[in-house]
RNA sequence: GCGGGGGUGGCCGAGUGGUCAAAGGCGACAGGCUCAGAACCUGUUGGCUUAGUGCCUUCGUGGGUUCAAAUCCCACCCCCCGCACCA
């Protein structure tokens, strides 16, 4: 019994020893494929397998077609996840330790080392490489590299890239809100927060400045709101009586604020905040504040629902349109405090309707509170739901009333921004960012929204740049084409991108080294680096400056001068230029769909900015996410499977087969069915045995059925070739594995002993067309049958005999007909008589087919042939028109033996005009009369 | 909300106007092979009906276009993904 793993090791050794995949610039046509370098914060898993294997399949396929193929692979370490994980480990977090030990198989003794972020790179890069090697990927490993400043050569390349972008004017500096830990002074991305708070983003709102007097001093009541347009409907202000409020000097004004995290947040949004004194809340409540727009005086009232950690901890009350505000007032009317009661009743009386909303009264908040039977402000869940419903209905459907003046009779979503801008220009409102829910970072501090004022941006909103990017996209092949719209949309909506961080791994921005270029931004044109990665190592990184890269990538200057000026070997310079010019542009990059709106779009932008058109990327292939046995992959579900584990368990060819079979290119999810592994192992071994046992056997003479099968193979080769080009690997397995095998079985069934030539053709061709997917076992087979697996090429198919395929379809059709009849008749028959329709009927059928093909209406045809019974019957069964053949009788005669085998009885074939059967006259073309004899 | 993808038989999944009761795989059932099992092979796998090649129902729901709709158009319902500083 053969052992797949031994075979895999053998061929991987042969490929390595013969340097089969190390490739250089030459005169041959080239094909350059890439797989986005994986981030090395762990072992590669099956998700990496499915996408990377597609690159591998296409690399091998293109080699069979005669291309000089470059498949190179680097690894990505830029960014913060590794830093964050190392930090968490240092903090003694068990989860991260457990993951390293249990999922990543790190030896417990080694855990200490992972407290140093650079050790992750040291450890996981070789592991990733090992996985790819054991899968048998055809990678030119001389060109391997990893990112960050730990690789000076790469860093120099990134520096060059950013100098180019700055030169073009695509880099800007400006303000940007971020989620921030004020204690550790760090941007808090998803990796820096507890899982429960992943994905929470800042919200953009407004502070509206009401005024009131406290101890004869003018104090601002900064009301935070998401709905500045409701300012006309304010009946009162809410503060939370259960907490401490203070007065602070905010820039030149005095603000009332809760003594909470919001002070820190305001401080971090470009304001000076100085806390002056505590406030006696009793002296604030029931005071009157002035609406800055309408100048109305409204009372300040207490409410428990006000969250003192969100926004400014003070809100304005619009009971007509905000359920919280309405119920807050209702609650107060039930208060024992007579004063509260009185004021609240007055406020309710003053409720002002601002919008017209179909299906609601003037006071939608009241409507919904009553409808949902909300009885107090403590029913938070219901109130959130009510608020959301009213808010979204009003936002999209309601019209503003007359009070809005120039903004009246419009929908809120149309005027909201403009209206807010107006308030800001009147200096009665300010933009303010806060969080929908206050939470702590991994460093155990409450986080806030901070405005960074010196952030560096890639200006993707630059129209000129966008135009270039769209032009680049338009000359690219997108597989499948359906994904092009995602690209167009993504390029269109990309705006300024803050491309630098602090405290992460990566390359420092060359002109402002405090900042590190973040990970999506240092991985946009690195495919160009593959072309020279093996050569550039020979140059001292210190010598790599703009001029050197200008020469390599843009052909500027000349090598002699640069060589002299910087002491760089001229030959290496020339060779790098040659490699780049030969391999670029990149022909195909394959990726999951998740990278369309970010990485792949960035790649397009940056190529379009830096390189001349002839070096713009040529193509992108897209596939969906990976499901494992129909379920999403996740560490917690326990179906996070490292590639190395899977190879150990199943072997490389089985994994590759499963990966191909997981799905076609597209936006839909792939599904890898691991429970098929055993079955596939059986398939592969069976196939191996079959080939070895049967190659060169068989009979010499060639009959019709042999020609038929030969043509079936040819047709499938053509189809499979096309599927490869479209990255539809599931279809390839379907056709090259299952369909071809089914046809072979059919062939075998009808011939007993196959023709030697055809059998050999089948064995050779099937191995070669599956070689890109399962190269180890097919190489082994090819070698065993005397071929040189290092020197194979795609089978050339000159001509397919369509006629013979058509006859087969016809026979299949007749067989299925007979089966139908036998189903009814039972199995005790002795003979089957097939009576073929006469020539005259065939001529009619052909004519009708022509007419239908040319677009004639069936109704018209029925009218036209109303006096012709045969024609009418044919028209009623347009199906048979697809099986028309010229020589029905002859074809049936040729297949007579086959039919006898199929039905295990005597078969007689007659012509209608020579038959005595009554049924003979019922025969139609492609639908002979069948007589069962018992 | 915006943008994108999708809803097909027990399951997975092809399929963009007539070759579609719908490929293929998986599963199930029956038969062959076998001491037996696995694998493999053959057949069946929506319902009804029949000395005949037919009828009915079915590709998310409801309408429409057409001689003809899983496929085209309209409306609706449901599911998945993205909406950024994060790889």
PDB file of N, CA and C in Angstrom, chain A residues 83-167:
ATOM      1  N   UNK A  83       2.533  43.255  19.314  1.00  0.00           N
ATOM      2  CA  UNK A  83       2.913  44.073  20.463  1.00  0.00           C
ATOM      3  C   UNK A  83       1.894  43.896  21.587  1.00  0.00           C
ATOM      4  N   UNK A  84       0.613  43.957  21.218  1.00  0.00           N
ATOM      5  CA  UNK A  84      -0.443  43.852  22.226  1.00  0.00           C
ATOM      6  C   UNK A  84      -0.424  42.481  22.895  1.00  0.00           C
ATOM      7  N   UNK A  85      -0.225  41.437  22.070  1.00  0.00           N
ATOM      8  CA  UNK A  85      -0.220  40.084  22.627  1.00  0.00           C
ATOM      9  C   UNK A  85       0.966  39.904  23.569  1.00  0.00           C
ATOM     10  N   UNK A  86       2.119  40.412  23.167  1.00  0.00           N
ATOM     11  CA  UNK A  86       3.307  40.306  24.030  1.00  0.00           C
ATOM     12  C   UNK A  86       3.066  41.060  25.331  1.00  0.00           C
ATOM     13  N   UNK A  87       2.410  42.199  25.216  1.00  0.00           N
ATOM     14  CA  UNK A  87       2.080  42.986  26.408  1.00  0.00           C
ATOM     15  C   UNK A  87       1.180  42.184  27.341  1.00  0.00           C
ATOM     16  N   UNK A  88       0.149  41.594  26.744  1.00  0.00           N
ATOM     17  CA  UNK A  88      -0.812  40.840  27.560  1.00  0.00           C
ATOM     18  C   UNK A  88      -0.121  39.666  28.251  1.00  0.00           C
ATOM     19  N   UNK A  89       0.813  39.086  27.541  1.00  0.00           N
ATOM     20  CA  UNK A  89       1.569  37.977  28.127  1.00  0.00           C
ATOM     21  C   UNK A  89       2.395  38.477  29.314  1.00  0.00           C
ATOM     22  N   UNK A  90       3.010  39.620  29.129  1.00  0.00           N
ATOM     23  CA  UNK A  90       3.805  40.203  30.226  1.00  0.00           C
ATOM     24  C   UNK A  90       2.920  40.511  31.425  1.00  0.00           C
ATOM     25  N   UNK A  91       1.679  40.899  31.114  1.00  0.00           N
ATOM     26  CA  UNK A  91       0.738  41.214  32.191  1.00  0.00           C
ATOM     27  C   UNK A  91       0.202  39.951  32.853  1.00  0.00           C
ATOM     28  N   UNK A  92       0.623  38.811  32.310  1.00  0.00           N
ATOM     29  CA  UNK A  92       0.222  37.545  32.914  1.00  0.00           C
ATOM     30  C   UNK A  92      -1.161  37.075  32.507  1.00  0.00           C
ATOM     31  N   UNK A  93      -1.633  37.530  31.367  1.00  0.00           N
ATOM     32  CA  UNK A  93      -2.965  37.116  30.940  1.00  0.00           C
ATOM     33  C   UNK A  93      -2.943  35.645  30.530  1.00  0.00           C
ATOM     34  N   UNK A  94      -3.843  34.882  31.122  1.00  0.00           N
ATOM     35  CA  UNK A  94      -3.826  33.435  30.901  1.00  0.00           C
ATOM     36  C   UNK A  94      -4.270  33.051  29.496  1.00  0.00           C
ATOM     37  N   UNK A  95      -5.240  33.809  28.975  1.00  0.00           N
ATOM     38  CA  UNK A  95      -5.837  33.430  27.696  1.00  0.00           C
ATOM     39  C   UNK A  95      -4.777  33.346  26.594  1.00  0.00           C
ATOM     40  N   UNK A  96      -3.912  34.318  26.602  1.00  0.00           N
ATOM     41  CA  UNK A  96      -2.928  34.375  25.528  1.00  0.00           C
ATOM     42  C   UNK A  96      -1.918  33.235  25.674  1.00  0.00           C
ATOM     43  N   UNK A  97      -1.598  32.945  26.916  1.00  0.00           N
ATOM     44  CA  UNK A  97      -0.670  31.856  27.187  1.00  0.00           C
ATOM     45  C   UNK A  97      -1.283  30.525  26.748  1.00  0.00           C
ATOM     46  N   UNK A  98      -2.560  30.377  27.092  1.00  0.00           N
ATOM     47  CA  UNK A  98      -3.267  29.157  26.768  1.00  0.00           C
ATOM     48  C   UNK A  98      -3.328  28.954  25.253  1.00  0.00           C
ATOM     49  N   UNK A  99      -3.608  30.045  24.563  1.00  0.00           N
ATOM     50  CA  UNK A  99      -3.675  29.956  23.106  1.00  0.00           C
ATOM     51  C   UNK A  99      -2.339  29.538  22.513  1.00  0.00           C
ATOM     52  N   UNK A 100      -1.294  30.135  23.015  1.00  0.00           N
ATOM     53  CA  UNK A 100       0.034  29.800  22.490  1.00  0.00           C
ATOM     54  C   UNK A 100       0.351  28.325  22.717  1.00  0.00           C
ATOM     55  N   UNK A 101       0.011  27.863  23.892  1.00  0.00           N
ATOM     56  CA  UNK A 101       0.366  26.486  24.214  1.00  0.00           C
ATOM     57  C   UNK A 101      -0.571  25.491  23.537  1.00  0.00           C
ATOM     58  N   UNK A 102      -1.880  25.753  23.632  1.00  0.00           N
ATOM     59  CA  UNK A 102      -2.828  24.756  23.150  1.00  0.00           C
ATOM     60  C   UNK A 102      -3.064  24.806  21.647  1.00  0.00           C
ATOM     61  N   UNK A 103      -3.221  26.019  21.125  1.00  0.00           N
ATOM     62  CA  UNK A 103      -3.513  26.110  19.687  1.00  0.00           C
ATOM     63  C   UNK A 103      -2.244  26.154  18.849  1.00  0.00           C
ATOM     64  N   UNK A 104      -1.232  26.843  19.375  1.00  0.00           N
ATOM     65  CA  UNK A 104      -0.034  27.051  18.555  1.00  0.00           C
ATOM     66  C   UNK A 104       1.096  26.074  18.913  1.00  0.00           C
ATOM     67  N   UNK A 105       0.811  25.197  19.857  1.00  0.00           N
ATOM     68  CA  UNK A 105       1.779  24.158  20.237  1.00  0.00           C
ATOM     69  C   UNK A 105       3.123  24.711  20.681  1.00  0.00           C
ATOM     70  N   UNK A 106       3.111  25.850  21.337  1.00  0.00           N
ATOM     71  CA  UNK A 106       4.367  26.382  21.856  1.00  0.00           C
ATOM     72  C   UNK A 106       4.694  25.625  23.149  1.00  0.00           C
ATOM     73  N   UNK A 107       5.944  25.263  23.270  1.00  0.00           N
ATOM     74  CA  UNK A 107       6.398  24.579  24.474  1.00  0.00           C
ATOM     75  C   UNK A 107       6.302  25.527  25.668  1.00  0.00           C
ATOM     76  N   UNK A 108       5.755  25.030  26.744  1.00  0.00           N
ATOM     77  CA  UNK A 108       5.511  25.892  27.902  1.00  0.00           C
ATOM     78  C   UNK A 108       6.788  26.573  28.385  1.00  0.00           C
ATOM     79  N   UNK A 109       7.895  25.871  28.247  1.00  0.00           N
ATOM     80  CA  UNK A 109       9.176  26.441  28.700  1.00  0.00           C
ATOM     81  C   UNK A 109       9.568  27.663  27.879  1.00  0.00           C
ATOM     82  N   UNK A 110       9.019  27.715  26.679  1.00  0.00           N
ATOM     83  CA  UNK A 110       9.408  28.793  25.772  1.00  0.00           C
ATOM     84  C   UNK A 110       8.572  30.046  25.926  1.00  0.00           C
ATOM     85  N   UNK A 111       7.485  29.942  26.677  1.00  0.00           N
ATOM     86  CA  UNK A 111       6.523  31.037  26.771  1.00  0.00           C
ATOM     87  C   UNK A 111       7.187  32.371  27.122  1.00  0.00           C
ATOM     88  N   UNK A 112       8.125  32.310  28.044  1.00  0.00           N
ATOM     89  CA  UNK A 112       8.834  33.524  28.466  1.00  0.00           C
ATOM     90  C   UNK A 112       9.305  34.360  27.278  1.00  0.00           C
ATOM     91  N   UNK A 113       9.845  33.667  26.307  1.00  0.00           N
ATOM     92  CA  UNK A 113      10.432  34.357  25.153  1.00  0.00           C
ATOM     93  C   UNK A 113       9.415  35.182  24.391  1.00  0.00           C
ATOM     94  N   UNK A 114       8.123  34.772  24.466  1.00  0.00           N
ATOM     95  CA  UNK A 114       7.097  35.472  23.695  1.00  0.00           C
ATOM     96  C   UNK A 114       6.713  36.819  24.309  1.00  0.00           C
ATOM     97  N   UNK A 115       7.297  37.104  25.453  1.00  0.00           N
ATOM     98  CA  UNK A 115       7.056  38.421  26.042  1.00  0.00           C
ATOM     99  C   UNK A 115       7.779  39.501  25.244  1.00  0.00           C
ATOM    100  N   UNK A 116       8.708  39.062  24.431  1.00  0.00           N
ATOM    101  CA  UNK A 116       9.398  39.977  23.521  1.00  0.00           C
ATOM    102  C   UNK A 116       8.740  39.874  22.143  1.00  0.00           C
ATOM    103  N   UNK A 117       8.154  40.983  21.666  1.00  0.00           N
ATOM    104  CA  UNK A 117       7.433  40.922  20.387  1.00  0.00           C
ATOM    105  C   UNK A 117       8.277  40.369  19.234  1.00  0.00           C
ATOM    106  N   UNK A 118       9.553  40.673  19.222  1.00  0.00           N
ATOM    107  CA  UNK A 118      10.344  40.228  18.068  1.00  0.00           C
ATOM    108  C   UNK A 118      10.470  38.706  18.037  1.00  0.00           C
ATOM    109  N   UNK A 119      10.282  38.078  19.195  1.00  0.00           N
ATOM    110  CA  UNK A 119      10.396  36.621  19.197  1.00  0.00           C
ATOM    111  C   UNK A 119       9.252  35.980  18.407  1.00  0.00           C
ATOM    112  N   UNK A 120       8.108  36.649  18.372  1.00  0.00           N
ATOM    113  CA  UNK A 120       6.984  36.110  17.605  1.00  0.00           C
ATOM    114  C   UNK A 120       7.388  35.941  16.141  1.00  0.00           C
ATOM    115  N   UNK A 121       8.091  36.939  15.642  1.00  0.00           N
ATOM    116  CA  UNK A 121       8.542  36.871  14.250  1.00  0.00           C
ATOM    117  C   UNK A 121       9.529  35.728  14.087  1.00  0.00           C
ATOM    118  N   UNK A 122      10.455  35.669  15.011  1.00  0.00           N
ATOM    119  CA  UNK A 122      11.490  34.653  14.970  1.00  0.00           C
ATOM    120  C   UNK A 122      10.881  33.254  14.979  1.00  0.00           C
ATOM    121  N   UNK A 123       9.793  33.119  15.725  1.00  0.00           N
ATOM    122  CA  UNK A 123       9.183  31.805  15.903  1.00  0.00           C
ATOM    123  C   UNK A 123       8.200  31.464  14.786  1.00  0.00           C
ATOM    124  N   UNK A 124       7.315  32.405  14.462  1.00  0.00           N
ATOM    125  CA  UNK A 124       6.216  32.044  13.558  1.00  0.00           C
ATOM    126  C   UNK A 124       6.556  32.145  12.066  1.00  0.00           C
ATOM    127  N   UNK A 125       7.550  32.952  11.714  1.00  0.00           N
ATOM    128  CA  UNK A 125       7.921  32.996  10.290  1.00  0.00           C
ATOM    129  C   UNK A 125       8.408  31.630   9.807  1.00  0.00           C
ATOM    130  N   UNK A 126       9.342  31.007  10.520  1.00  0.00           N
ATOM    131  CA  UNK A 126       9.763  29.668  10.064  1.00  0.00           C
ATOM    132  C   UNK A 126       8.630  28.644  10.076  1.00  0.00           C
ATOM    133  N   UNK A 127       7.700  28.807  11.034  1.00  0.00           N
ATOM    134  CA  UNK A 127       6.570  27.872  11.073  1.00  0.00           C
ATOM    135  C   UNK A 127       5.681  28.034   9.833  1.00  0.00           C
ATOM    136  N   UNK A 128       5.475  29.283   9.457  1.00  0.00           N
ATOM    137  CA  UNK A 128       4.644  29.549   8.277  1.00  0.00           C
ATOM    138  C   UNK A 128       5.318  28.971   7.035  1.00  0.00           C
ATOM    139  N   UNK A 129       6.620  29.189   6.982  1.00  0.00           N
ATOM    140  CA  UNK A 129       7.381  28.689   5.837  1.00  0.00           C
ATOM    141  C   UNK A 129       7.311  27.160   5.781  1.00  0.00           C
ATOM    142  N   UNK A 130       7.425  26.558   6.933  1.00  0.00           N
ATOM    143  CA  UNK A 130       7.365  25.097   7.002  1.00  0.00           C
ATOM    144  C   UNK A 130       6.017  24.592   6.469  1.00  0.00           C
ATOM    145  N   UNK A 131       4.949  25.297   6.843  1.00  0.00           N
ATOM    146  CA  UNK A 131       3.611  24.895   6.387  1.00  0.00           C
ATOM    147  C   UNK A 131       3.545  24.936   4.866  1.00  0.00           C
ATOM    148  N   UNK A 132       4.010  26.030   4.292  1.00  0.00           N
ATOM    149  CA  UNK A 132       3.958  26.166   2.830  1.00  0.00           C
ATOM    150  C   UNK A 132       4.836  25.118   2.149  1.00  0.00           C
ATOM    151  N   UNK A 133       5.984  24.838   2.767  1.00  0.00           N
ATOM    152  CA  UNK A 133       6.870  23.839   2.164  1.00  0.00           C
ATOM    153  C   UNK A 133       6.243  22.451   2.200  1.00  0.00           C
ATOM    154  N   UNK A 134       5.635  22.146   3.340  1.00  0.00           N
ATOM    155  CA  UNK A 134       5.040  20.815   3.469  1.00  0.00           C
ATOM    156  C   UNK A 134       3.792  20.656   2.606  1.00  0.00           C
ATOM    157  N   UNK A 135       3.199  21.787   2.216  1.00  0.00           N
ATOM    158  CA  UNK A 135       2.080  21.703   1.278  1.00  0.00           C
ATOM    159  C   UNK A 135       2.592  21.511  -0.145  1.00  0.00           C
ATOM    160  N   UNK A 136       3.903  21.661  -0.298  1.00  0.00           N
ATOM    161  CA  UNK A 136       4.500  21.479  -1.617  1.00  0.00           C
ATOM    162  C   UNK A 136       4.351  22.683  -2.525  1.00  0.00           C
ATOM    163  N   UNK A 137       4.231  23.867  -1.937  1.00  0.00           N
ATOM    164  CA  UNK A 137       4.052  25.062  -2.764  1.00  0.00           C
ATOM    165  C   UNK A 137       5.292  25.338  -3.608  1.00  0.00           C
ATOM    166  N   UNK A 138       5.035  25.827  -4.800  1.00  0.00           N
ATOM    167  CA  UNK A 138       6.116  26.044  -5.759  1.00  0.00           C
ATOM    168  C   UNK A 138       6.673  27.463  -5.636  1.00  0.00           C
ATOM    169  N   UNK A 139       7.201  27.739  -4.458  1.00  0.00           N
ATOM    170  CA  UNK A 139       7.659  29.092  -4.135  1.00  0.00           C
ATOM    171  C   UNK A 139       9.168  29.210  -4.338  1.00  0.00           C
ATOM    172  N   UNK A 140       9.563  30.349  -4.852  1.00  0.00           N
ATOM    173  CA  UNK A 140      10.993  30.652  -4.963  1.00  0.00           C
ATOM    174  C   UNK A 140      11.439  31.246  -3.632  1.00  0.00           C
ATOM    175  N   UNK A 141      11.968  30.396  -2.773  1.00  0.00           N
ATOM    176  CA  UNK A 141      12.253  30.820  -1.393  1.00  0.00           C
ATOM    177  C   UNK A 141      13.446  31.758  -1.275  1.00  0.00           C
ATOM    178  N   UNK A 142      14.187  31.912  -2.337  1.00  0.00           N
ATOM    179  CA  UNK A 142      15.305  32.876  -2.256  1.00  0.00           C
ATOM    180  C   UNK A 142      14.780  34.286  -2.026  1.00  0.00           C
ATOM    181  N   UNK A 143      13.519  34.501  -2.404  1.00  0.00           N
ATOM    182  CA  UNK A 143      12.977  35.861  -2.372  1.00  0.00           C
ATOM    183  C   UNK A 143      12.149  36.140  -1.125  1.00  0.00           C
ATOM    184  N   UNK A 144      12.234  35.240  -0.161  1.00  0.00           N
ATOM    185  CA  UNK A 144      11.470  35.426   1.071  1.00  0.00           C
ATOM    186  C   UNK A 144      11.981  36.627   1.860  1.00  0.00           C
ATOM    187  N   UNK A 145      11.070  37.303   2.575  1.00  0.00           N
ATOM    188  CA  UNK A 145      11.489  38.360   3.501  1.00  0.00           C
ATOM    189  C   UNK A 145      10.364  38.597   4.496  1.00  0.00           C
ATOM    190  N   UNK A 146      10.635  39.375   5.518  1.00  0.00           N
ATOM    191  CA  UNK A 146       9.546  39.825   6.388  1.00  0.00           C
ATOM    192  C   UNK A 146       9.660  41.338   6.559  1.00  0.00           C
ATOM    193  N   UNK A 147       8.611  41.939   7.104  1.00  0.00           N
ATOM    194  CA  UNK A 147       8.548  43.402   7.147  1.00  0.00           C
ATOM    195  C   UNK A 147       9.041  43.950   8.488  1.00  0.00           C
ATOM    196  N   UNK A 148       8.940  45.209   8.622  1.00  0.00           N
ATOM    197  CA  UNK A 148       9.308  46.040   9.800  1.00  0.00           C
ATOM    198  C   UNK A 148      10.768  46.489   9.738  1.00  0.00           C
ATOM    199  N   UNK A 149      11.102  47.354  10.662  1.00  0.00           N
ATOM    200  CA  UNK A 149      12.458  47.901  10.681  1.00  0.00           C
ATOM    201  C   UNK A 149      13.488  46.858  11.107  1.00  0.00           C
ATOM    202  N   UNK A 150      13.001  45.686  11.548  1.00  0.00           N
ATOM    203  CA  UNK A 150      13.939  44.602  11.824  1.00  0.00           C
ATOM    204  C   UNK A 150      14.544  44.081  10.530  1.00  0.00           C
ATOM    205  N   UNK A 151      13.929  44.440   9.444  1.00  0.00           N
ATOM    206  CA  UNK A 151      14.486  44.145   8.126  1.00  0.00           C
ATOM    207  C   UNK A 151      14.800  45.477   7.454  1.00  0.00           C
ATOM    208  N   UNK A 152      16.012  45.909   7.630  1.00  0.00           N
ATOM    209  CA  UNK A 152      16.410  47.230   7.142  1.00  0.00           C
ATOM    210  C   UNK A 152      16.221  47.435   5.652  1.00  0.00           C
ATOM    211  N   UNK A 153      16.481  46.380   4.900  1.00  0.00           N
ATOM    212  CA  UNK A 153      16.345  46.505   3.444  1.00  0.00           C
ATOM    213  C   UNK A 153      14.909  46.850   3.079  1.00  0.00           C
ATOM    214  N   UNK A 154      13.988  46.129   3.714  1.00  0.00           N
ATOM    215  CA  UNK A 154      12.580  46.382   3.409  1.00  0.00           C
ATOM    216  C   UNK A 154      12.182  47.785   3.873  1.00  0.00           C
ATOM    217  N   UNK A 155      12.646  48.162   5.050  1.00  0.00           N
ATOM    218  CA  UNK A 155      12.334  49.485   5.577  1.00  0.00           C
ATOM    219  C   UNK A 155      12.789  50.585   4.627  1.00  0.00           C
ATOM    220  N   UNK A 156      13.955  50.391   4.054  1.00  0.00           N
ATOM    221  CA  UNK A 156      14.465  51.384   3.094  1.00  0.00           C
ATOM    222  C   UNK A 156      13.534  51.500   1.892  1.00  0.00           C
ATOM    223  N   UNK A 157      13.028  50.359   1.488  1.00  0.00           N
ATOM    224  CA  UNK A 157      12.088  50.324   0.359  1.00  0.00           C
ATOM    225  C   UNK A 157      10.812  51.101   0.699  1.00  0.00           C
ATOM    226  N   UNK A 158      10.317  50.888   1.915  1.00  0.00           N
ATOM    227  CA  UNK A 158       9.106  51.601   2.346  1.00  0.00           C
ATOM    228  C   UNK A 158       9.375  53.106   2.427  1.00  0.00           C
ATOM    229  N   UNK A 159      10.525  53.450   2.929  1.00  0.00           N
ATOM    230  CA  UNK A 159      10.891  54.875   2.979  1.00  0.00           C
ATOM    231  C   UNK A 159      10.825  55.486   1.584  1.00  0.00           C
ATOM    232  N   UNK A 160      11.419  54.782   0.660  1.00  0.00           N
ATOM    233  CA  UNK A 160      11.400  55.270  -0.727  1.00  0.00           C
ATOM    234  C   UNK A 160       9.958  55.484  -1.195  1.00  0.00           C
ATOM    235  N   UNK A 161       9.109  54.490  -0.920  1.00  0.00           N
ATOM    236  CA  UNK A 161       7.709  54.574  -1.333  1.00  0.00           C
ATOM    237  C   UNK A 161       7.056  55.841  -0.780  1.00  0.00           C
ATOM    238  N   UNK A 162       7.332  56.144   0.486  1.00  0.00           N
ATOM    239  CA  UNK A 162       6.659  57.292   1.090  1.00  0.00           C
ATOM    240  C   UNK A 162       7.237  58.626   0.645  1.00  0.00           C
ATOM    241  N   UNK A 163       8.503  58.627   0.308  1.00  0.00           N
ATOM    242  CA  UNK A 163       9.048  59.848  -0.315  1.00  0.00           C
ATOM    243  C   UNK A 163       8.348  60.113  -1.653  1.00  0.00           C
ATOM    244  N   UNK A 164       8.125  59.038  -2.392  1.00  0.00           N
ATOM    245  CA  UNK A 164       7.452  59.196  -3.699  1.00  0.00           C
ATOM    246  C   UNK A 164       6.041  59.750  -3.517  1.00  0.00           C
ATOM    247  N   UNK A 165       5.337  59.195  -2.522  1.00  0.00           N
ATOM    248  CA  UNK A 165       3.954  59.632  -2.319  1.00  0.00           C
ATOM    249  C   UNK A 165       3.898  61.096  -1.870  1.00  0.00           C
ATOM    250  N   UNK A 166       4.866  61.476  -1.029  1.00  0.00           N
ATOM    251  CA  UNK A 166       4.892  62.862  -0.573  1.00  0.00           C
ATOM    252  C   UNK A 166       5.183  63.797  -1.749  1.00  0.00           C
ATOM    253  N   UNK A 167       6.125  63.364  -2.584  1.00  0.00           N
ATOM    254  CA  UNK A 167       6.467  64.127  -3.787  1.00  0.00           C
ATOM    255  C   UNK A 167       5.228  64.404  -4.641  1.00  0.00           C
TER     256      UNK A 167
END
